[in-house]
Amino acid sequence: MTAPPASRTIYLDHQASTPLDARVRAAMEPWLDAAGAANPHSTTHRPGWRAAEAIEAARGHVAALLGARPGEIVFTSGGTEANNLALFGACGADRAIVASAIEHPSVLACLPELARRGHEAREIAVDGAGRVDAQALAAALAGGPALVSVMWANNEIGCIQDMPAIAALCRAHGALLHSDA
């Protein structure tokens, strides 16, 4: 099988680093065996209807937890797909992309493709503890409208970013903020 050209599609192989929570497993159990498995997009049979209803109920539950509307919730197959959707979807024609140097590979791998599409890609350094330097971020934001991507808690070195300060800085510069949280 021949892979599509790298300039059109980004493929990343990533395994989750957190085990499935027992409560999530319990909620999923009815849908994991043959009796519950069905295509939720099928409109021609009862099992598909039940699967669609379960997804919409889950969407409503997540929306309520986040103070959002159900229509604002998009389920993806995992973090890589979610990060790609956020970065490629929010990086409008006039936006640069700013990412910390220690972002997850699913974020950093997007930068060359976004640059190829005409977006300025700015990678900012972090300090010795892995935290984004506010001055470096402010300097990167001075270049114009941007989408900023900063991982809240780094899965490799464990540093926690000061997201309230980063969010305030982004807001002050009119930048959108994405976090692989």
CSV table of N, CA and C in Angstrom, one decimal:
chain,number,residue,atom,x,y,z
A,1,MET,N,0.8,-1.2,0.0
A,1,MET,CA,0.0,0.0,0.0
A,1,MET,C,0.9,1.2,0.0
A,2,THR,N,0.6,2.2,-0.8
A,2,THR,CA,1.4,3.4,-0.9
A,2,THR,C,0.7,4.5,-0.1
A,3,ALA,N,1.5,5.2,0.7
A,3,ALA,CA,0.9,6.2,1.5
A,3,ALA,C,0.7,7.5,0.7
A,4,PRO,N,-0.3,8.3,1.0
A,4,PRO,CA,-0.5,9.5,0.3
A,4,PRO,C,0.6,10.5,0.5
A,5,PRO,N,0.8,11.4,-0.4
A,5,PRO,CA,1.9,12.4,-0.2
A,5,PRO,C,1.8,13.1,1.1
A,6,ALA,N,3.0,13.2,1.8
A,6,ALA,CA,3.1,13.9,3.1
A,6,ALA,C,2.5,15.3,3.1
A,7,SER,N,2.5,15.9,1.9
A,7,SER,CA,2.1,17.3,1.9
A,7,SER,C,0.6,17.4,2.0
A,8,ARG,N,-0.2,16.3,1.9
A,8,ARG,CA,-1.6,16.4,1.9
A,8,ARG,C,-2.2,15.9,3.2
A,9,THR,N,-1.6,14.9,3.8
A,9,THR,CA,-2.2,14.2,4.9
A,9,THR,C,-1.1,14.0,6.0
A,10,ILE,N,-1.5,14.2,7.2
A,10,ILE,CA,-0.5,13.9,8.3
A,10,ILE,C,-1.0,12.6,9.0
A,11,TYR,N,-0.1,11.7,9.1
A,11,TYR,CA,-0.3,10.4,9.9
A,11,TYR,C,0.6,10.3,11.0
A,12,LEU,N,0.1,10.1,12.2
A,12,LEU,CA,0.9,9.9,13.4
A,12,LEU,C,0.5,8.6,14.1
A,13,ASP,N,1.4,7.8,14.5
A,13,ASP,CA,1.1,6.7,15.3
A,13,ASP,C,1.4,7.0,16.7
A,14,HIS,N,0.3,7.0,17.5
A,14,HIS,CA,0.5,7.4,18.9
A,14,HIS,C,-0.4,6.5,19.8
A,15,GLN,N,0.1,6.0,20.8
A,15,GLN,CA,-0.6,5.2,21.8
A,15,GLN,C,-0.9,6.1,23.0
A,16,ALA,N,-2.1,5.9,23.6
A,16,ALA,CA,-2.5,6.6,24.7
A,16,ALA,C,-1.6,6.2,25.9
A,17,SER,N,-1.2,7.2,26.7
A,17,SER,CA,-0.4,6.9,27.9
A,17,SER,C,-1.1,6.8,29.2
A,18,THR,N,-2.4,6.9,29.1
A,18,THR,CA,-3.3,6.8,30.3
A,18,THR,C,-4.2,5.6,30.1
A,19,PRO,N,-4.3,4.7,31.1
A,19,PRO,CA,-5.2,3.6,31.0
A,19,PRO,C,-6.7,4.1,31.1
A,20,LEU,N,-7.6,3.3,30.5
A,20,LEU,CA,-9.0,3.6,30.5
A,20,LEU,C,-9.5,3.6,31.9
A,21,ASP,N,-10.2,4.6,32.3
A,21,ASP,CA,-10.8,4.7,33.6
A,21,ASP,C,-11.9,3.6,33.7
A,22,ALA,N,-12.0,3.0,34.9
A,22,ALA,CA,-13.0,1.9,35.1
A,22,ALA,C,-14.4,2.4,34.9
A,23,ARG,N,-14.7,3.6,35.2
A,23,ARG,CA,-16.1,4.1,35.0
A,23,ARG,C,-16.4,4.3,33.5
A,24,VAL,N,-15.4,4.7,32.8
A,24,VAL,CA,-15.6,4.8,31.3
A,24,VAL,C,-15.8,3.5,30.7
A,25,ARG,N,-14.9,2.5,31.1
A,25,ARG,CA,-15.1,1.1,30.6
A,25,ARG,C,-16.5,0.6,30.9
A,26,ALA,N,-17.0,0.8,32.2
A,26,ALA,CA,-18.3,0.4,32.5
A,26,ALA,C,-19.4,1.0,31.7
A,27,ALA,N,-19.3,2.3,31.4
A,27,ALA,CA,-20.2,3.0,30.5
A,27,ALA,C,-20.2,2.5,29.1
A,28,MET,N,-19.0,2.0,28.6
A,28,MET,CA,-18.9,1.6,27.3
A,28,MET,C,-19.3,0.1,27.1
A,29,GLU,N,-19.2,-0.7,28.1
A,29,GLU,CA,-19.5,-2.1,28.0
A,29,GLU,C,-20.7,-2.5,27.2
A,30,PRO,N,-21.8,-1.9,27.3
A,30,PRO,CA,-23.0,-2.3,26.5
A,30,PRO,C,-22.8,-2.2,25.0
A,31,TRP,N,-21.9,-1.3,24.6
A,31,TRP,CA,-21.7,-1.0,23.2
A,31,TRP,C,-20.5,-1.8,22.6
A,32,LEU,N,-19.8,-2.5,23.5
A,32,LEU,CA,-18.6,-3.2,23.0
A,32,LEU,C,-18.8,-4.7,22.6
A,33,ASP,N,-20.0,-5.2,22.9
A,33,ASP,CA,-20.2,-6.6,22.5
A,33,ASP,C,-21.1,-6.6,21.2
A,34,ALA,N,-21.3,-7.8,20.7
A,34,ALA,CA,-22.0,-7.9,19.4
A,34,ALA,C,-23.4,-7.4,19.5
A,35,ALA,N,-24.1,-7.6,20.6
A,35,ALA,CA,-25.5,-7.1,20.7
A,35,ALA,C,-25.6,-5.6,20.7
A,36,GLY,N,-24.6,-4.9,21.2
A,36,GLY,CA,-24.7,-3.4,21.2
A,36,GLY,C,-24.0,-2.7,20.0
A,37,ALA,N,-23.1,-3.5,19.3
A,37,ALA,CA,-22.4,-2.9,18.2
A,37,ALA,C,-23.3,-2.5,17.1
A,38,ALA,N,-23.3,-1.3,16.6
A,38,ALA,CA,-24.1,-0.9,15.5
A,38,ALA,C,-23.6,0.4,15.0
A,39,ASN,N,-23.9,0.7,13.7
A,39,ASN,CA,-23.5,1.9,13.1
A,39,ASN,C,-24.5,3.0,13.5
A,40,PRO,N,-24.0,4.0,14.2
A,40,PRO,CA,-25.0,5.0,14.7
A,40,PRO,C,-25.5,5.9,13.6
A,41,HIS,N,-24.9,5.8,12.4
A,41,HIS,CA,-25.3,6.6,11.3
A,41,HIS,C,-26.3,5.9,10.4
A,42,SER,N,-26.6,4.7,10.8
A,42,SER,CA,-27.6,3.9,10.0
A,42,SER,C,-29.0,4.4,10.5
A,43,THR,N,-29.8,4.7,9.5
A,43,THR,CA,-31.2,5.2,9.8
A,43,THR,C,-32.2,4.1,9.5
A,44,THR,N,-31.7,2.9,9.2
A,44,THR,CA,-32.7,1.9,8.7
A,44,THR,C,-32.9,0.8,9.7
A,45,HIS,N,-32.3,0.8,10.9
A,45,HIS,CA,-32.6,-0.3,11.8
A,45,HIS,C,-32.4,0.2,13.2
A,46,ARG,N,-33.1,-0.6,14.1
A,46,ARG,CA,-33.2,-0.2,15.5
A,46,ARG,C,-31.9,-0.2,16.2
A,47,PRO,N,-31.0,-1.1,16.0
A,47,PRO,CA,-29.7,-1.1,16.7
A,47,PRO,C,-28.9,0.2,16.4
A,48,GLY,N,-29.0,0.7,15.1
A,48,GLY,CA,-28.3,1.9,14.7
A,48,GLY,C,-29.0,3.1,15.4
A,49,TRP,N,-30.3,3.1,15.6
A,49,TRP,CA,-31.0,4.2,16.3
A,49,TRP,C,-30.5,4.2,17.8
A,50,ARG,N,-30.4,3.0,18.4
A,50,ARG,CA,-30.0,3.0,19.8
A,50,ARG,C,-28.6,3.5,20.0
A,51,ALA,N,-27.7,3.1,19.0
A,51,ALA,CA,-26.3,3.6,19.1
A,51,ALA,C,-26.3,5.1,18.9
A,52,ALA,N,-27.1,5.7,18.0
A,52,ALA,CA,-27.1,7.1,17.8
A,52,ALA,C,-27.7,7.8,19.0
A,53,GLU,N,-28.7,7.3,19.6
A,53,GLU,CA,-29.2,7.9,20.9
A,53,GLU,C,-28.2,7.9,22.0
A,54,ALA,N,-27.4,6.8,22.1
A,54,ALA,CA,-26.4,6.7,23.1
A,54,ALA,C,-25.3,7.8,22.9
A,55,ILE,N,-24.9,8.0,21.7
A,55,ILE,CA,-23.9,9.0,21.4
A,55,ILE,C,-24.5,10.4,21.7
A,56,GLU,N,-25.7,10.7,21.3
A,56,GLU,CA,-26.3,12.0,21.6
A,56,GLU,C,-26.4,12.2,23.1
A,57,ALA,N,-26.8,11.1,23.8
A,57,ALA,CA,-26.9,11.3,25.3
A,57,ALA,C,-25.5,11.6,25.9
A,58,ALA,N,-24.5,10.9,25.4
A,58,ALA,CA,-23.1,11.2,25.8
A,58,ALA,C,-22.7,12.6,25.5
A,59,ARG,N,-23.0,13.1,24.3
A,59,ARG,CA,-22.7,14.4,23.9
A,59,ARG,C,-23.4,15.4,24.8
A,60,GLY,N,-24.6,15.2,25.2
A,60,GLY,CA,-25.3,16.1,26.1
A,60,GLY,C,-24.7,16.1,27.5
A,61,HIS,N,-24.3,14.9,27.9
A,61,HIS,CA,-23.6,14.8,29.2
A,61,HIS,C,-22.3,15.6,29.2
A,62,VAL,N,-21.5,15.4,28.2
A,62,VAL,CA,-20.2,16.1,28.1
A,62,VAL,C,-20.5,17.6,28.0
A,63,ALA,N,-21.4,18.0,27.2
A,63,ALA,CA,-21.8,19.5,27.1
A,63,ALA,C,-22.2,20.1,28.5
A,64,ALA,N,-23.0,19.3,29.2
A,64,ALA,CA,-23.4,19.8,30.5
A,64,ALA,C,-22.2,20.0,31.5
A,65,LEU,N,-21.3,19.0,31.4
A,65,LEU,CA,-20.1,19.1,32.3
A,65,LEU,C,-19.2,20.3,31.9
A,66,LEU,N,-19.2,20.7,30.6
A,66,LEU,CA,-18.4,21.8,30.2
A,66,LEU,C,-19.1,23.1,30.1
A,67,GLY,N,-20.4,23.2,30.3
A,67,GLY,CA,-21.2,24.4,30.2
A,67,GLY,C,-21.3,24.8,28.7
A,68,ALA,N,-21.4,23.8,27.9
A,68,ALA,CA,-21.5,24.0,26.4
A,68,ALA,C,-22.8,23.6,25.9
A,69,ARG,N,-23.1,23.8,24.6
A,69,ARG,CA,-24.3,23.3,24.0
A,69,ARG,C,-23.9,21.9,23.3
A,70,PRO,N,-24.8,21.0,23.3
A,70,PRO,CA,-24.4,19.7,22.7
A,70,PRO,C,-23.9,19.8,21.3
A,71,GLY,N,-24.4,20.7,20.5
A,71,GLY,CA,-23.9,20.9,19.1
A,71,GLY,C,-22.4,21.4,19.0
A,72,GLU,N,-21.9,21.9,20.2
A,72,GLU,CA,-20.5,22.3,20.2
A,72,GLU,C,-19.5,21.2,20.5
A,73,ILE,N,-20.0,20.0,20.8
A,73,ILE,CA,-19.2,18.9,21.2
A,73,ILE,C,-18.9,18.0,20.0
A,74,VAL,N,-17.7,17.8,19.7
A,74,VAL,CA,-17.3,16.9,18.5
A,74,VAL,C,-16.5,15.8,19.1
A,75,PHE,N,-16.9,14.6,18.9
A,75,PHE,CA,-16.1,13.4,19.3
A,75,PHE,C,-15.1,13.0,18.2
A,76,THR,N,-13.9,12.7,18.6
A,76,THR,CA,-12.9,12.2,17.7
A,76,THR,C,-12.4,10.9,18.1
A,77,SER,N,-11.6,10.2,17.3
A,77,SER,CA,-11.1,8.9,17.6
A,77,SER,C,-9.9,8.9,18.6
A,78,GLY,N,-9.4,10.1,18.9
A,78,GLY,CA,-8.3,10.2,19.8
A,78,GLY,C,-7.7,11.6,19.8
A,79,GLY,N,-6.6,11.8,20.6
A,79,GLY,CA,-6.0,13.0,20.7
A,79,GLY,C,-5.3,13.6,19.5
A,80,THR,N,-4.7,12.7,18.7
A,80,THR,CA,-4.1,13.2,17.4
A,80,THR,C,-5.1,13.8,16.5
A,81,GLU,N,-6.2,13.1,16.3
A,81,GLU,CA,-7.2,13.6,15.4
A,81,GLU,C,-7.8,14.9,16.0
A,82,ALA,N,-8.0,15.0,17.3
A,82,ALA,CA,-8.5,16.2,17.9
A,82,ALA,C,-7.6,17.4,17.8
A,83,ASN,N,-6.3,17.1,18.0
A,83,ASN,CA,-5.3,18.2,17.8
A,83,ASN,C,-5.2,18.7,16.3
A,84,ASN,N,-5.3,17.8,15.4
A,84,ASN,CA,-5.2,18.1,14.0
A,84,ASN,C,-6.5,18.9,13.6
A,85,LEU,N,-7.6,18.5,14.1
A,85,LEU,CA,-8.9,19.2,13.8
A,85,LEU,C,-8.8,20.6,14.4
A,86,ALA,N,-8.3,20.8,15.6
A,86,ALA,CA,-8.2,22.1,16.2
A,86,ALA,C,-7.3,23.0,15.5
A,87,LEU,N,-6.1,22.5,15.2
A,87,LEU,CA,-5.0,23.3,14.6
A,87,LEU,C,-5.4,23.7,13.2
A,88,PHE,N,-5.8,22.7,12.4
A,88,PHE,CA,-6.1,23.0,11.0
A,88,PHE,C,-7.4,23.8,10.8
A,89,GLY,N,-8.3,23.6,11.8
A,89,GLY,CA,-9.6,24.2,11.7
A,89,GLY,C,-9.5,25.7,12.2
A,90,ALA,N,-8.7,26.0,13.2
A,90,ALA,CA,-8.7,27.3,13.8
A,90,ALA,C,-7.6,28.2,13.2
A,91,CYS,N,-6.7,27.7,12.4
A,91,CYS,CA,-5.6,28.5,11.8
A,91,CYS,C,-6.1,29.1,10.5
A,92,GLY,N,-6.9,30.1,10.6
A,92,GLY,CA,-7.5,30.8,9.5
A,92,GLY,C,-6.4,31.4,8.6
A,93,ALA,N,-6.8,31.9,7.5
A,93,ALA,CA,-5.9,32.5,6.4
A,93,ALA,C,-5.0,33.5,7.0
A,94,ASP,N,-5.4,34.3,8.0
A,94,ASP,CA,-4.5,35.4,8.5
A,94,ASP,C,-3.8,35.0,9.8
A,95,ARG,N,-3.8,33.8,10.2
A,95,ARG,CA,-3.3,33.4,11.5
A,95,ARG,C,-2.0,32.7,11.3
A,96,ALA,N,-1.0,33.1,12.2
A,96,ALA,CA,0.2,32.3,12.4
A,96,ALA,C,-0.1,31.2,13.4
A,97,ILE,N,0.8,30.3,13.5
A,97,ILE,CA,0.7,29.3,14.5
A,97,ILE,C,1.9,29.4,15.4
A,98,VAL,N,1.6,29.4,16.7
A,98,VAL,CA,2.7,29.5,17.7
A,98,VAL,C,2.5,28.3,18.6
A,99,ALA,N,3.6,27.5,18.7
A,99,ALA,CA,3.6,26.4,19.6
A,99,ALA,C,4.8,26.3,20.4
A,100,SER,N,4.7,25.8,21.6
A,100,SER,CA,5.9,25.6,22.5
A,100,SER,C,6.7,24.4,21.9
A,101,ALA,N,8.0,24.5,22.2
A,101,ALA,CA,8.9,23.5,21.6
A,101,ALA,C,8.7,22.1,22.2
A,102,ILE,N,8.0,22.0,23.2
A,102,ILE,CA,7.8,20.7,23.8
A,102,ILE,C,6.4,20.1,23.7
A,103,GLU,N,5.7,20.6,22.7
A,103,GLU,CA,4.3,20.1,22.4
A,103,GLU,C,4.4,18.6,22.0
A,104,HIS,N,3.3,18.0,22.1
A,104,HIS,CA,3.1,16.6,21.7
A,104,HIS,C,3.4,16.5,20.2
A,105,PRO,N,4.0,15.4,19.7
A,105,PRO,CA,4.3,15.3,18.3
A,105,PRO,C,3.1,15.5,17.4
A,106,SER,N,1.9,15.2,17.9
A,106,SER,CA,0.7,15.4,17.1
A,106,SER,C,0.4,16.9,16.8
A,107,VAL,N,1.0,17.7,17.6
A,107,VAL,CA,0.9,19.2,17.4
A,107,VAL,C,2.1,19.6,16.6
A,108,LEU,N,3.3,19.3,17.0
A,108,LEU,CA,4.5,19.7,16.3
A,108,LEU,C,4.5,19.3,14.8
A,109,ALA,N,4.0,18.1,14.6
A,109,ALA,CA,4.0,17.5,13.2
A,109,ALA,C,3.1,18.4,12.3
A,110,CYS,N,2.2,19.1,12.8
A,110,CYS,CA,1.3,20.0,12.0
A,110,CYS,C,2.0,21.2,11.5
A,111,LEU,N,3.0,21.7,12.2
A,111,LEU,CA,3.7,22.9,11.9
A,111,LEU,C,4.2,23.0,10.4
A,112,PRO,N,4.9,22.0,10.0
A,112,PRO,CA,5.4,22.0,8.6
A,112,PRO,C,4.3,22.1,7.5
A,113,GLU,N,3.2,21.4,7.8
A,113,GLU,CA,2.1,21.4,6.8
A,113,GLU,C,1.4,22.8,6.9
A,114,LEU,N,1.2,23.3,8.0
A,114,LEU,CA,0.6,24.7,8.1
A,114,LEU,C,1.5,25.7,7.5
A,115,ALA,N,2.9,25.6,7.6
A,115,ALA,CA,3.8,26.5,7.0
A,115,ALA,C,3.7,26.3,5.4
A,116,ARG,N,3.6,25.1,5.0
A,116,ARG,CA,3.5,24.8,3.5
A,116,ARG,C,2.2,25.5,3.0
A,117,ARG,N,1.2,25.6,3.8
A,117,ARG,CA,-0.1,26.2,3.4
A,117,ARG,C,-0.1,27.7,3.5
A,118,GLY,N,1.1,28.3,3.9
A,118,GLY,CA,1.2,29.7,4.0
A,118,GLY,C,1.1,30.4,5.3
A,119,HIS,N,1.0,29.6,6.4
A,119,HIS,CA,0.9,30.1,7.7
A,119,HIS,C,2.3,30.3,8.3
A,120,GLU,N,2.6,31.3,8.9
A,120,GLU,CA,3.9,31.5,9.6
A,120,GLU,C,3.8,30.6,10.8
A,121,ALA,N,4.8,29.7,11.0
A,121,ALA,CA,4.9,28.8,12.1
A,121,ALA,C,6.0,29.3,13.0
A,122,ARG,N,5.6,29.6,14.3
A,122,ARG,CA,6.6,30.1,15.3
A,122,ARG,C,6.6,29.1,16.4
A,123,GLU,N,7.8,28.6,16.7
A,123,GLU,CA,8.0,27.7,17.8
A,123,GLU,C,8.7,28.4,18.9
A,124,ILE,N,8.2,28.4,20.1
A,124,ILE,CA,8.8,29.2,21.1
A,124,ILE,C,9.5,28.2,22.1
A,125,ALA,N,10.6,28.7,22.6
A,125,ALA,CA,11.4,27.9,23.5
A,125,ALA,C,10.8,27.9,24.9
A,126,VAL,N,11.2,26.9,25.7
A,126,VAL,CA,10.7,26.9,27.1
A,126,VAL,C,12.0,27.0,28.0
A,127,ASP,N,11.7,27.2,29.3
A,127,ASP,CA,12.8,27.4,30.2
A,127,ASP,C,13.3,26.0,30.7
A,128,GLY,N,14.3,25.9,31.6
A,128,GLY,CA,14.9,24.7,32.0
A,128,GLY,C,13.9,23.8,32.7
A,129,ALA,N,12.8,24.3,33.2
A,129,ALA,CA,11.8,23.4,33.8
A,129,ALA,C,10.7,23.0,32.8
A,130,GLY,N,10.8,23.5,31.5
A,130,GLY,CA,9.8,23.1,30.5
A,130,GLY,C,8.7,24.0,30.4
A,131,ARG,N,8.7,25.2,31.1
A,131,ARG,CA,7.6,26.1,31.1
A,131,ARG,C,7.8,27.2,30.0
A,132,VAL,N,6.7,27.6,29.4
A,132,VAL,CA,6.7,28.6,28.4
A,132,VAL,C,7.1,29.9,29.1
A,133,ASP,N,8.0,30.6,28.5
A,133,ASP,CA,8.5,31.9,29.0
A,133,ASP,C,7.5,33.0,28.5
A,134,ALA,N,6.9,33.7,29.4
A,134,ALA,CA,5.9,34.7,29.0
A,134,ALA,C,6.4,35.8,28.1
A,135,GLN,N,7.7,36.2,28.2
A,135,GLN,CA,8.3,37.2,27.3
A,135,GLN,C,8.5,36.6,25.9
A,136,ALA,N,8.9,35.4,25.8
A,136,ALA,CA,9.0,34.7,24.5
A,136,ALA,C,7.7,34.6,23.8
A,137,LEU,N,6.6,34.3,24.6
A,137,LEU,CA,5.3,34.2,24.0
A,137,LEU,C,4.8,35.5,23.6
A,138,ALA,N,5.0,36.6,24.4
A,138,ALA,CA,4.6,37.9,24.0
A,138,ALA,C,5.3,38.4,22.8
A,139,ALA,N,6.6,38.1,22.7
A,139,ALA,CA,7.3,38.4,21.5
A,139,ALA,C,6.8,37.7,20.2
A,140,ALA,N,6.4,36.4,20.4
A,140,ALA,CA,5.9,35.7,19.3
A,140,ALA,C,4.5,36.2,18.9
A,141,LEU,N,3.7,36.7,19.8
A,141,LEU,CA,2.4,37.2,19.6
A,141,LEU,C,2.4,38.6,19.0
A,142,ALA,N,3.5,39.3,19.1
A,142,ALA,CA,3.6,40.7,18.6
A,142,ALA,C,3.6,40.6,17.1
A,143,GLY,N,3.9,39.5,16.5
A,143,GLY,CA,3.9,39.4,15.0
A,143,GLY,C,2.5,39.3,14.3
A,144,GLY,N,1.5,39.4,15.1
A,144,GLY,CA,0.1,39.4,14.5
A,144,GLY,C,-0.8,38.3,15.0
A,145,PRO,N,-2.0,38.3,14.4
A,145,PRO,CA,-2.9,37.3,14.8
A,145,PRO,C,-2.4,35.9,14.8
A,146,ALA,N,-2.7,35.2,15.9
A,146,ALA,CA,-2.1,33.8,16.0
A,146,ALA,C,-3.0,32.8,16.6
A,147,LEU,N,-2.7,31.6,16.4
A,147,LEU,CA,-3.3,30.5,17.1
A,147,LEU,C,-2.1,29.9,18.0
A,148,VAL,N,-2.3,29.9,19.3
A,148,VAL,CA,-1.2,29.4,20.2
A,148,VAL,C,-1.6,28.0,20.7
A,149,SER,N,-0.6,27.1,20.6
A,149,SER,CA,-0.8,25.8,21.2
A,149,SER,C,0.2,25.5,22.3
A,150,VAL,N,-0.3,25.3,23.5
A,150,VAL,CA,0.5,25.0,24.6
A,150,VAL,C,-0.1,23.8,25.4
A,151,MET,N,0.6,22.8,25.6
A,151,MET,CA,0.2,21.6,26.3
A,151,MET,C,0.1,22.0,27.8
A,152,TRP,N,-1.0,21.7,28.5
A,152,TRP,CA,-1.2,22.1,29.9
A,152,TRP,C,-0.3,21.4,30.8
A,153,ALA,N,-0.3,20.0,30.7
A,153,ALA,CA,0.6,19.2,31.5
A,153,ALA,C,1.4,18.3,30.6
A,154,ASN,N,2.7,18.4,30.5
A,154,ASN,CA,3.5,17.7,29.6
A,154,ASN,C,3.6,16.2,30.0
A,155,ASN,N,3.3,15.3,29.1
A,155,ASN,CA,3.2,13.9,29.4
A,155,ASN,C,4.6,13.3,29.5
A,156,GLU,N,5.7,13.9,29.1
A,156,GLU,CA,7.0,13.4,29.2
A,156,GLU,C,7.8,13.9,30.4
A,157,ILE,N,7.7,15.2,30.7
A,157,ILE,CA,8.5,15.7,31.8
A,157,ILE,C,7.7,16.2,33.0
A,158,GLY,N,6.4,16.2,32.8
A,158,GLY,CA,5.5,16.5,33.9
A,158,GLY,C,5.3,17.9,34.3
A,159,CYS,N,5.9,18.9,33.5
A,159,CYS,CA,5.7,20.3,33.9
A,159,CYS,C,4.3,20.7,33.7
A,160,ILE,N,3.8,21.6,34.5
A,160,ILE,CA,2.5,22.2,34.4
A,160,ILE,C,2.7,23.6,34.0
A,161,GLN,N,2.0,24.0,32.9
A,161,GLN,CA,2.0,25.4,32.4
A,161,GLN,C,1.1,26.3,33.2
A,162,ASP,N,1.4,27.5,33.3
A,162,ASP,CA,0.6,28.5,33.9
A,162,ASP,C,-0.5,29.0,32.9
A,163,MET,N,-1.5,28.1,32.7
A,163,MET,CA,-2.5,28.4,31.7
A,163,MET,C,-3.3,29.7,31.9
A,164,PRO,N,-3.6,30.1,33.1
A,164,PRO,CA,-4.4,31.3,33.3
A,164,PRO,C,-3.5,32.5,32.7
A,165,ALA,N,-2.2,32.5,33.0
A,165,ALA,CA,-1.4,33.6,32.5
A,165,ALA,C,-1.2,33.5,31.0
A,166,ILE,N,-1.1,32.3,30.5
A,166,ILE,CA,-0.9,32.1,29.0
A,166,ILE,C,-2.2,32.6,28.3
A,167,ALA,N,-3.4,32.2,28.9
A,167,ALA,CA,-4.7,32.6,28.3
A,167,ALA,C,-4.8,34.1,28.3
A,168,ALA,N,-4.4,34.7,29.4
A,168,ALA,CA,-4.6,36.2,29.5
A,168,ALA,C,-3.7,36.9,28.5
A,169,LEU,N,-2.5,36.4,28.3
A,169,LEU,CA,-1.6,36.9,27.3
A,169,LEU,C,-2.2,36.7,25.9
A,170,CYS,N,-2.7,35.6,25.6
A,170,CYS,CA,-3.3,35.3,24.3
A,170,CYS,C,-4.5,36.3,24.1
A,171,ARG,N,-5.3,36.4,25.1
A,171,ARG,CA,-6.5,37.3,25.0
A,171,ARG,C,-6.1,38.7,24.7
A,172,ALA,N,-5.0,39.2,25.4
A,172,ALA,CA,-4.6,40.5,25.3
A,172,ALA,C,-4.1,40.8,23.8
A,173,HIS,N,-3.6,39.7,23.2
A,173,HIS,CA,-3.1,39.9,21.8
A,173,HIS,C,-4.1,39.4,20.7
A,174,GLY,N,-5.3,39.1,21.2
A,174,GLY,CA,-6.3,38.6,20.2
A,174,GLY,C,-6.0,37.3,19.6
A,175,ALA,N,-5.2,36.4,20.3
A,175,ALA,CA,-4.8,35.1,19.8
A,175,ALA,C,-5.8,34.1,20.3
A,176,LEU,N,-6.0,33.1,19.5
A,176,LEU,CA,-6.8,31.9,19.9
A,176,LEU,C,-5.8,31.0,20.7
A,177,LEU,N,-6.4,30.3,21.7
A,177,LEU,CA,-5.5,29.4,22.5
A,177,LEU,C,-6.0,27.9,22.4
A,178,HIS,N,-5.2,27.0,22.0
A,178,HIS,CA,-5.5,25.6,22.0
A,178,HIS,C,-4.6,24.9,23.0
A,179,SER,N,-5.1,24.0,23.8
A,179,SER,CA,-4.3,23.3,24.7
A,179,SER,C,-4.6,21.8,24.6
A,180,ASP,N,-3.6,21.0,24.4
A,180,ASP,CA,-3.7,19.5,24.5
A,180,ASP,C,-3.7,19.2,25.9
A,181,ALA,N,-4.9,19.3,26.5
A,181,ALA,CA,-5.1,19.1,28.0
A,181,ALA,C,-5.5,17.7,28.3
